[in-house]
CSV table of C-alpha atoms in Angstrom, one decimal:
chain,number,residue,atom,x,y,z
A,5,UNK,CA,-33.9,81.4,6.3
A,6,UNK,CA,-35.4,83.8,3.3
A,7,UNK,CA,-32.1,85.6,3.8
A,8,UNK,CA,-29.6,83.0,3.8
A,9,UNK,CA,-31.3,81.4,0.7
A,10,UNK,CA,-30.9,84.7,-1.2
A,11,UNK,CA,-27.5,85.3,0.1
A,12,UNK,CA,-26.6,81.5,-1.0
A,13,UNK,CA,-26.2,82.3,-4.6
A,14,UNK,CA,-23.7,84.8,-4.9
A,15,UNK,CA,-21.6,82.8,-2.4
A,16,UNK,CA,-20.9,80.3,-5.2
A,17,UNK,CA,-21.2,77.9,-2.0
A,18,UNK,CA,-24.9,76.5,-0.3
A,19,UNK,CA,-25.1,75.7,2.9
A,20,UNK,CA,-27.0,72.7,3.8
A,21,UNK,CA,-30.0,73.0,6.4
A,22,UNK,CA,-28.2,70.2,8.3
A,23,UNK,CA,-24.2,71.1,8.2
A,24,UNK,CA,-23.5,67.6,6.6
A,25,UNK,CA,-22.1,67.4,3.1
A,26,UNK,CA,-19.9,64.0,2.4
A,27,UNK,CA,-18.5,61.3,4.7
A,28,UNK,CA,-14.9,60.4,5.3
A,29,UNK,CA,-14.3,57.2,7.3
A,30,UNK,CA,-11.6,57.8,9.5
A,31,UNK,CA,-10.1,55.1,12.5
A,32,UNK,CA,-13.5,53.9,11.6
A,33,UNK,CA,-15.2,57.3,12.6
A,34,UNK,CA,-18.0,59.3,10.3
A,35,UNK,CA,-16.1,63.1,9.8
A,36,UNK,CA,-18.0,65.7,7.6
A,37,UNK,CA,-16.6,67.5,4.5
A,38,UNK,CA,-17.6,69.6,1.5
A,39,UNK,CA,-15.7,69.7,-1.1
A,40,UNK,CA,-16.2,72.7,-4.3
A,41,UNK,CA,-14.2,72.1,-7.9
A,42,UNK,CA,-12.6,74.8,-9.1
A,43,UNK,CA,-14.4,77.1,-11.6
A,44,UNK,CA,-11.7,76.3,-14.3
A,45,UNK,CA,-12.0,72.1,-14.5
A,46,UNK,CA,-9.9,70.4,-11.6
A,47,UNK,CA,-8.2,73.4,-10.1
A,48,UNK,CA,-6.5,74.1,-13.0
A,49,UNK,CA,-3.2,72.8,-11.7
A,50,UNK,CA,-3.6,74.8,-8.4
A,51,UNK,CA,-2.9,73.2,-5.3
A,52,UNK,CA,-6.1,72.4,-3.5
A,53,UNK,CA,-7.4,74.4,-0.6
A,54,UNK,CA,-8.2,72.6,2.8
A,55,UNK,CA,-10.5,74.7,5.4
A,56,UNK,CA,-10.2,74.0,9.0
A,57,UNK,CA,-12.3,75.3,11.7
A,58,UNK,CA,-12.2,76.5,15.3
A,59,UNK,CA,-13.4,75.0,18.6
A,60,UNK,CA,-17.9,75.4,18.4
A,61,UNK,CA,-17.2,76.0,14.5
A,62,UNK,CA,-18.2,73.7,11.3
A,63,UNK,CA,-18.1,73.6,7.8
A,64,UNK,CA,-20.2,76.0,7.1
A,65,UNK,CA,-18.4,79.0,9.1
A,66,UNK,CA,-16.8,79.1,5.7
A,67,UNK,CA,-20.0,80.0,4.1
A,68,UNK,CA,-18.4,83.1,2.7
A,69,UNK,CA,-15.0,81.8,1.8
A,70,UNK,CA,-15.4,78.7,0.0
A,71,UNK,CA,-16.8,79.6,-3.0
A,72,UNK,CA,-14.4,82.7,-3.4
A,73,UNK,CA,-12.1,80.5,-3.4
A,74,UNK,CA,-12.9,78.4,-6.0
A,75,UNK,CA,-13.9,80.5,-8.0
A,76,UNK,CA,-10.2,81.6,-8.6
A,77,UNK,CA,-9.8,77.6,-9.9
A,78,UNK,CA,-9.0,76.0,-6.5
A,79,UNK,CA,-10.7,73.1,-5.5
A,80,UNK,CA,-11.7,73.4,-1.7
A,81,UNK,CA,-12.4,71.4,0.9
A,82,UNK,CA,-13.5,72.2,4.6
A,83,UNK,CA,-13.8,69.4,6.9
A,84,UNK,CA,-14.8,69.0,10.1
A,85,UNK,CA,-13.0,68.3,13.5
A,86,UNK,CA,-13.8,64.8,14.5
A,87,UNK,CA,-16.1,65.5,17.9
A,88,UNK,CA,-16.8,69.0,16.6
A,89,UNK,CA,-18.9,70.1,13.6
A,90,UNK,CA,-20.7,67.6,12.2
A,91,UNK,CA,-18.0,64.6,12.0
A,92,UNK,CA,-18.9,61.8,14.7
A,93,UNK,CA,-18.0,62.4,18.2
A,94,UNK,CA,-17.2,59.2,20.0
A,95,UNK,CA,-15.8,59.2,23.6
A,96,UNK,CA,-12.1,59.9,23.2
A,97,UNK,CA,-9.9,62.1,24.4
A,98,UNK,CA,-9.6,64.7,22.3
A,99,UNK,CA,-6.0,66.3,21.5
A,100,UNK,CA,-4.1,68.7,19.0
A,101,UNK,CA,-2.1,66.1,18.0
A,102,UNK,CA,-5.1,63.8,17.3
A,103,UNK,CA,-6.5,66.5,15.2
A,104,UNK,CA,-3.1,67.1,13.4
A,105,UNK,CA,-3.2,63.5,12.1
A,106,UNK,CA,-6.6,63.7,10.9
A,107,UNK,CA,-5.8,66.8,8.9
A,108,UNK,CA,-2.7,65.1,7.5
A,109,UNK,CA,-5.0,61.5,6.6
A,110,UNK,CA,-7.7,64.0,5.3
A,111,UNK,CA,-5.1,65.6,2.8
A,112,UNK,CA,-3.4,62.2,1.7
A,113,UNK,CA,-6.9,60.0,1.4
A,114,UNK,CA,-9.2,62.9,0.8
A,115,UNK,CA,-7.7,65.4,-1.4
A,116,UNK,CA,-7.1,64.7,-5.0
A,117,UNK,CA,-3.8,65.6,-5.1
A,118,UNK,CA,0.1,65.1,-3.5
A,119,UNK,CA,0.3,68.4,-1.1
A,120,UNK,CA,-2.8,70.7,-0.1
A,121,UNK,CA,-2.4,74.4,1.3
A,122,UNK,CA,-4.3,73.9,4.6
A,123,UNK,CA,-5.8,76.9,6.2
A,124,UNK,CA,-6.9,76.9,10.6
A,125,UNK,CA,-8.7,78.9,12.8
A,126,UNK,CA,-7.9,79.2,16.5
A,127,UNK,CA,-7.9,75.0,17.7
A,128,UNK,CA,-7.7,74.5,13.5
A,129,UNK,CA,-5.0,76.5,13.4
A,130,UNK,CA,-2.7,75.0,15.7
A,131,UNK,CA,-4.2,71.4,15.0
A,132,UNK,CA,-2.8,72.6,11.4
A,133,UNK,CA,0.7,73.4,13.0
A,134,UNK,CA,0.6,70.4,14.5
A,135,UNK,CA,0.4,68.5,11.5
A,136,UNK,CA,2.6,70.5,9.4
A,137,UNK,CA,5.5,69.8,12.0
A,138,UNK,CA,4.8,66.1,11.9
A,139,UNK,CA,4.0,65.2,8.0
A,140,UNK,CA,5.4,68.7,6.3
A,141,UNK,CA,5.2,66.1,3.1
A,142,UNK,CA,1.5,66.8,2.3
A,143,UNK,CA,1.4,70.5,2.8
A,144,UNK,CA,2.7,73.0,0.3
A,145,UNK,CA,1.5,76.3,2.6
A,146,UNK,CA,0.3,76.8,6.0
A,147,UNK,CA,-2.6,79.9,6.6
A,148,UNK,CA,-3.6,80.7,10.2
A,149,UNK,CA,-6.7,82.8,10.6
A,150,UNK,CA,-5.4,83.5,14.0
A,151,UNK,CA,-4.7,80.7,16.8
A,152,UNK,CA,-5.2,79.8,19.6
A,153,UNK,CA,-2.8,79.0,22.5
A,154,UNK,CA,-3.5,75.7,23.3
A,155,UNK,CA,-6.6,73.2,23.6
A,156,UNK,CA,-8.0,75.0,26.5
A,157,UNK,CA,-7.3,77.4,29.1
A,158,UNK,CA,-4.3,75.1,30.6
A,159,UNK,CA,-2.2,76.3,28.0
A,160,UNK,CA,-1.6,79.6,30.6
A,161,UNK,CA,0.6,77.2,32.4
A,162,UNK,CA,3.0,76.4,29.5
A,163,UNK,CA,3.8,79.8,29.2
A,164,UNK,CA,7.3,81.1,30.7
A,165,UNK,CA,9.2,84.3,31.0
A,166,UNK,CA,12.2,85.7,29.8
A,167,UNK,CA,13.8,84.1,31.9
A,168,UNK,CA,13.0,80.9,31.1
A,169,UNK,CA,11.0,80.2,34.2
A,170,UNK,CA,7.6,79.9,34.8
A,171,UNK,CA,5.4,83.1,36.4
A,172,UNK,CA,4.5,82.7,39.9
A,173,UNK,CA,0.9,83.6,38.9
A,174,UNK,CA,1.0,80.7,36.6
A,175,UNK,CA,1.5,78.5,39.6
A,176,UNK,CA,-1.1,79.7,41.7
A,177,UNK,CA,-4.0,79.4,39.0
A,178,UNK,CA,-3.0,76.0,38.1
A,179,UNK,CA,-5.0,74.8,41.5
A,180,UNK,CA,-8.4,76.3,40.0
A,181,UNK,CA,-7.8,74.6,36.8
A,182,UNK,CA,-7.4,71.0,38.7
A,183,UNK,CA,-10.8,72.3,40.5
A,184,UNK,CA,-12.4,72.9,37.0
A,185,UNK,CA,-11.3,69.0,35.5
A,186,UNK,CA,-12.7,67.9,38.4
A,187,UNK,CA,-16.1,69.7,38.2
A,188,UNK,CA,-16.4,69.2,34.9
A,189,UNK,CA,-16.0,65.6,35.0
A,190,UNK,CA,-19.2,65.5,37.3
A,191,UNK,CA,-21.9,64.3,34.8
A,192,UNK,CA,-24.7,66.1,36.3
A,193,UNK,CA,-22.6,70.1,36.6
A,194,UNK,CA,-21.4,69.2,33.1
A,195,UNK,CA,-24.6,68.8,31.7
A,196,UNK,CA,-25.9,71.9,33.3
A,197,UNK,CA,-22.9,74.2,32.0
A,198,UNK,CA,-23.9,72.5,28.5
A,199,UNK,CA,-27.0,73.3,28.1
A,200,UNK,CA,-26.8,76.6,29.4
A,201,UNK,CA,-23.9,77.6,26.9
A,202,UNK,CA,-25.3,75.8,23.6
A,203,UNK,CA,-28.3,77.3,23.9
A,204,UNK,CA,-28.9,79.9,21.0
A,205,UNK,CA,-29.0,83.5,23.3
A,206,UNK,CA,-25.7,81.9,24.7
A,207,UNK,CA,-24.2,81.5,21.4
A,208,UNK,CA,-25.0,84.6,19.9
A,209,UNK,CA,-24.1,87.0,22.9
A,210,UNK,CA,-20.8,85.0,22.8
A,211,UNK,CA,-20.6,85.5,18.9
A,212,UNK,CA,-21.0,89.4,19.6
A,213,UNK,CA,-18.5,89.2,21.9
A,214,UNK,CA,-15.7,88.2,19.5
A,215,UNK,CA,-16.9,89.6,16.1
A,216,UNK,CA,-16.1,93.5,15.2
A,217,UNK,CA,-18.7,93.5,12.5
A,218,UNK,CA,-21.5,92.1,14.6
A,219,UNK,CA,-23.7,91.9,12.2
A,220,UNK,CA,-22.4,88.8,11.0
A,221,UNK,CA,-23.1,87.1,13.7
A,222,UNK,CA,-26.6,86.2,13.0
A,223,UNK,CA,-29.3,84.2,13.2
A,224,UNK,CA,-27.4,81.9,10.3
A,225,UNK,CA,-24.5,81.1,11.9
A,226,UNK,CA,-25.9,81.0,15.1
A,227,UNK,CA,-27.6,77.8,13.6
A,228,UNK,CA,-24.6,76.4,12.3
A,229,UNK,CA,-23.0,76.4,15.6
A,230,UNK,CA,-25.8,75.4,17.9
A,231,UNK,CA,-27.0,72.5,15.4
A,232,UNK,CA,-23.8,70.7,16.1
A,233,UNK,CA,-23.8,70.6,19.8
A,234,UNK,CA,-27.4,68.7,19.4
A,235,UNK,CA,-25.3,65.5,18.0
A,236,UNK,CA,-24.7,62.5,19.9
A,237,UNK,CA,-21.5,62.4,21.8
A,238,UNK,CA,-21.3,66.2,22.1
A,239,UNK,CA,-21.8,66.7,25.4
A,240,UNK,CA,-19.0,64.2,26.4
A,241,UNK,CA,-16.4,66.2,23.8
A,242,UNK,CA,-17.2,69.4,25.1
A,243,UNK,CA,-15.7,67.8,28.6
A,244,UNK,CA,-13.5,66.5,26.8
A,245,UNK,CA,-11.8,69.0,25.2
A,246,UNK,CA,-12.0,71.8,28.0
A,247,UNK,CA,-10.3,69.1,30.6
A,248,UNK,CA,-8.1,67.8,27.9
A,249,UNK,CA,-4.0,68.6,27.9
A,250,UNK,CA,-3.5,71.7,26.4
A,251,UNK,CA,-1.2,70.1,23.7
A,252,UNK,CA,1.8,72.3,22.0
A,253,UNK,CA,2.2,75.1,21.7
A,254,UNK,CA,2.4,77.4,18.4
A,255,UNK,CA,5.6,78.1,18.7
A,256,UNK,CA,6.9,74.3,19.4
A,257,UNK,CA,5.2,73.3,16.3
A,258,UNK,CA,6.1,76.4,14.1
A,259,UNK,CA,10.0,75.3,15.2
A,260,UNK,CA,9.2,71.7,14.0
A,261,UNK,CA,7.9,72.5,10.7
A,262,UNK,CA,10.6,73.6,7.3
A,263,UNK,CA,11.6,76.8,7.4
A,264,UNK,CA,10.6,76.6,3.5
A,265,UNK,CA,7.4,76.0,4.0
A,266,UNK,CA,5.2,79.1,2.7
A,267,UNK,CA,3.4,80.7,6.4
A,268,UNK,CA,0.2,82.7,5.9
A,269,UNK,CA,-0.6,84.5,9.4
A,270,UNK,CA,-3.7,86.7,8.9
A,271,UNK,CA,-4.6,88.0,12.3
A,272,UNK,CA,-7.9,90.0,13.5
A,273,UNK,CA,-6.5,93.0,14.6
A,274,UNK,CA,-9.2,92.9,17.3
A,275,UNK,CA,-9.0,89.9,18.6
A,276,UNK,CA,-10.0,89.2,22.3
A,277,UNK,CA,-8.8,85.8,22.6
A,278,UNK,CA,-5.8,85.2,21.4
A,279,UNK,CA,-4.6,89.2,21.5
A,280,UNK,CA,-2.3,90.5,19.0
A,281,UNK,CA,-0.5,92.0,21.9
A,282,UNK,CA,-0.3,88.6,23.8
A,283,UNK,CA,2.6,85.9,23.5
A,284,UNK,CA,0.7,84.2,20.7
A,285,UNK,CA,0.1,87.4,19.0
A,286,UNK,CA,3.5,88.7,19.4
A,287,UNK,CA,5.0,85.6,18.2
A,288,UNK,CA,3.6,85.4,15.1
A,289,UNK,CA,3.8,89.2,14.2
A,290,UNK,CA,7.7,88.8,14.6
A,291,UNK,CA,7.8,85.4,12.7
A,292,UNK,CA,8.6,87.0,9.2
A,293,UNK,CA,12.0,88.4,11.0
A,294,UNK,CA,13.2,85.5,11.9
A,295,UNK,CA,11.5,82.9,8.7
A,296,UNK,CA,11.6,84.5,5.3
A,297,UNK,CA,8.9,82.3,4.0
A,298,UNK,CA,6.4,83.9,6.6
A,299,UNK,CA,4.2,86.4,5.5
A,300,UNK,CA,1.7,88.0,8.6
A,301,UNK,CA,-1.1,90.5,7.8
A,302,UNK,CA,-3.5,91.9,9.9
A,303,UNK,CA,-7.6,92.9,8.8
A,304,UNK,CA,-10.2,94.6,11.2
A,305,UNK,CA,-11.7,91.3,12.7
A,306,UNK,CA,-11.6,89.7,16.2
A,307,UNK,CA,-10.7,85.8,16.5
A,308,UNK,CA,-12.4,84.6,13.6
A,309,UNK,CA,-11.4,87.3,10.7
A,310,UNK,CA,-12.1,85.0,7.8
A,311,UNK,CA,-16.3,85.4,8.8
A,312,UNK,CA,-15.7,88.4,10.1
A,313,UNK,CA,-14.5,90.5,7.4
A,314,UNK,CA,-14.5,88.1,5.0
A,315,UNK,CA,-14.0,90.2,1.9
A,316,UNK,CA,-10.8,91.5,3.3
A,317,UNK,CA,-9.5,88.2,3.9
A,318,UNK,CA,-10.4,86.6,0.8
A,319,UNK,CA,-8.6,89.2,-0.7
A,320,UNK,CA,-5.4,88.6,1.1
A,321,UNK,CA,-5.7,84.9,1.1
A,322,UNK,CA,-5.9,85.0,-2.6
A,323,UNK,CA,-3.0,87.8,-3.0
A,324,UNK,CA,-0.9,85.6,-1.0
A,325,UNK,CA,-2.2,82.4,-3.0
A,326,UNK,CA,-1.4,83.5,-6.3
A,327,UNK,CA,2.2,85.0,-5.3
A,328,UNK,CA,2.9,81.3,-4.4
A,329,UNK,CA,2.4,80.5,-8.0
């Protein structure tokens, strides 16, 4: 804790001992937000920031990005997923697509101002796609910090060859998927996977797992992530979203959205869970071919490069940023 308070002043941000900041009523749901002015008095004209993150993340997985941000003049905001974070997580089925419209509400209700540049991570990333496709209106630039595939593993069966057919492996896993819903949706086993994976030794050995520089993986964000899966309702939209459909895909939603719009991919070179080799990953690299108004980058980082190597990223976010302007 010593730590993280000395740390908090030269992030220009501080994290809260509790993850929640300001409420948002949405379809008469609680969701959690921060919000940081500008350095320069209102953004200074600059289109507002929006901060989205990643299945088990929060708010404060931005702890290092927020305030660099602003302090270049841009309001930001980061909100939180409703049933993730430390929004309200009421039993509903949780989808992409329900996500994308609470991004899109959160920029036109929330945010001061007509379009936001909305930045994802892995589910916030393609939540963020999602929305962009559906109300490209309210967004004047898309950034992905990586992204995942789908909702949950399920999205394997969406994928198809060359060919334009599905892989035969596809069809024989899809069984032990059905098996998993079905396991899952067994109060008692889902309860038992639950605690066992929120627990902090889970989290962190499956922080280290995904983060090149493990060292920021610690203790502090540890907290972050295992304070939110003590809320009400979390154990139901942890079910939820792992026996949930696995929504669009990234490349559905990137064919939906303006080719005009300004695209931001900055991937983790490193990442283990949505590879940079991988159909995702292999997508996006080739996207600036193929859409002038994508930009992709790669920094040494796994799945979540913005906390990762954050100084890297800020400084490519912010390159990227001001060549917009």
């Amino acid at each position: 804790a010593a730590s993280a308070a000395a740390a908090a002043p030269s992030r220009g941000f501080e994290l809260t001992e509790d993850g929640a900041y300001e409420s948002w009523e949405w379809r008469g749901h609680r969701v959690n937000y921060a919000r940081l002015d500008g350095r320069r008095g209102n953004g200074g004209g600059k289109p507002p920031v929006v901060l989205v993150h990643g299945f088990g993340g929060a708010v404060g997985h931005f702890r290092d990005n927020i305030g660099a941000i602003a302090a270049t003049g841009r309001d930001v905001y980061a909100v939180d997923l409703l049933g993730l974070g430390r929004s309200e997580k009421p039993r509903v089925q949780y989808e992409i697509e329900l996500w994308g419209e609470q991004i899109s509400d959160f920029v036109s209700e929330v945010v001061d101002a007509d379009r936001a540049i909305v930045c994802g991570n892995s589910l916030g990333s393609l939540s963020t796609l999602c929305a962009a496709a559906e109300r490209p209106e309210v967004f004047s630039g898309v950034v992905l910090f990586n992204c995942a595939g789908g909702l949950n593993n399920k999205a394997v069966l969406n994928r198809q060859g060359e060919s334009g057919e599905r892989d035969l492996r596809l069809t024989l896993v899809a069984p032990i998927f059905l098996l998993l819903d079905a396991l899952l949706k067994l109060r008692p086993f889902a309860r038992y996977i639950f605690e066992k994976v929120r627990t902090a030794e889970s989290v962190a050995g499956a922080l280290g797992a995904v983060y090149v520089n493990t060292s920021r993986a610690d203790e502090e964000l540890v907290r972050i992530i295992t304070r939110c899966a003590e809320d009400e309702g979390a154990l139901d939209a942890f079910v939820s979203i792992l026996t949930g459909p696995p929504g669009p895909t990234p490349q559905a939603c990137v064919a939906k959205m303006p080719e005009e719009l300004p695209l931001l991919v900055l991937y983790g070179r490193s990442d283990t869970i949505t590879p940079p080799d991988g159909p995702v990953g292999q997508f996006f690299a080739t996207l600036p071919a193929r859409r002038p108004a994508a930009t992709y980058t790669t920094v040494d980082a796994n799945h979540c490069p913005f906390d990762d190597a954050p100084e890297e990223t800020n400084a490519k976010l912010l390159e990227w940023l001001d060549a917009l302007e």
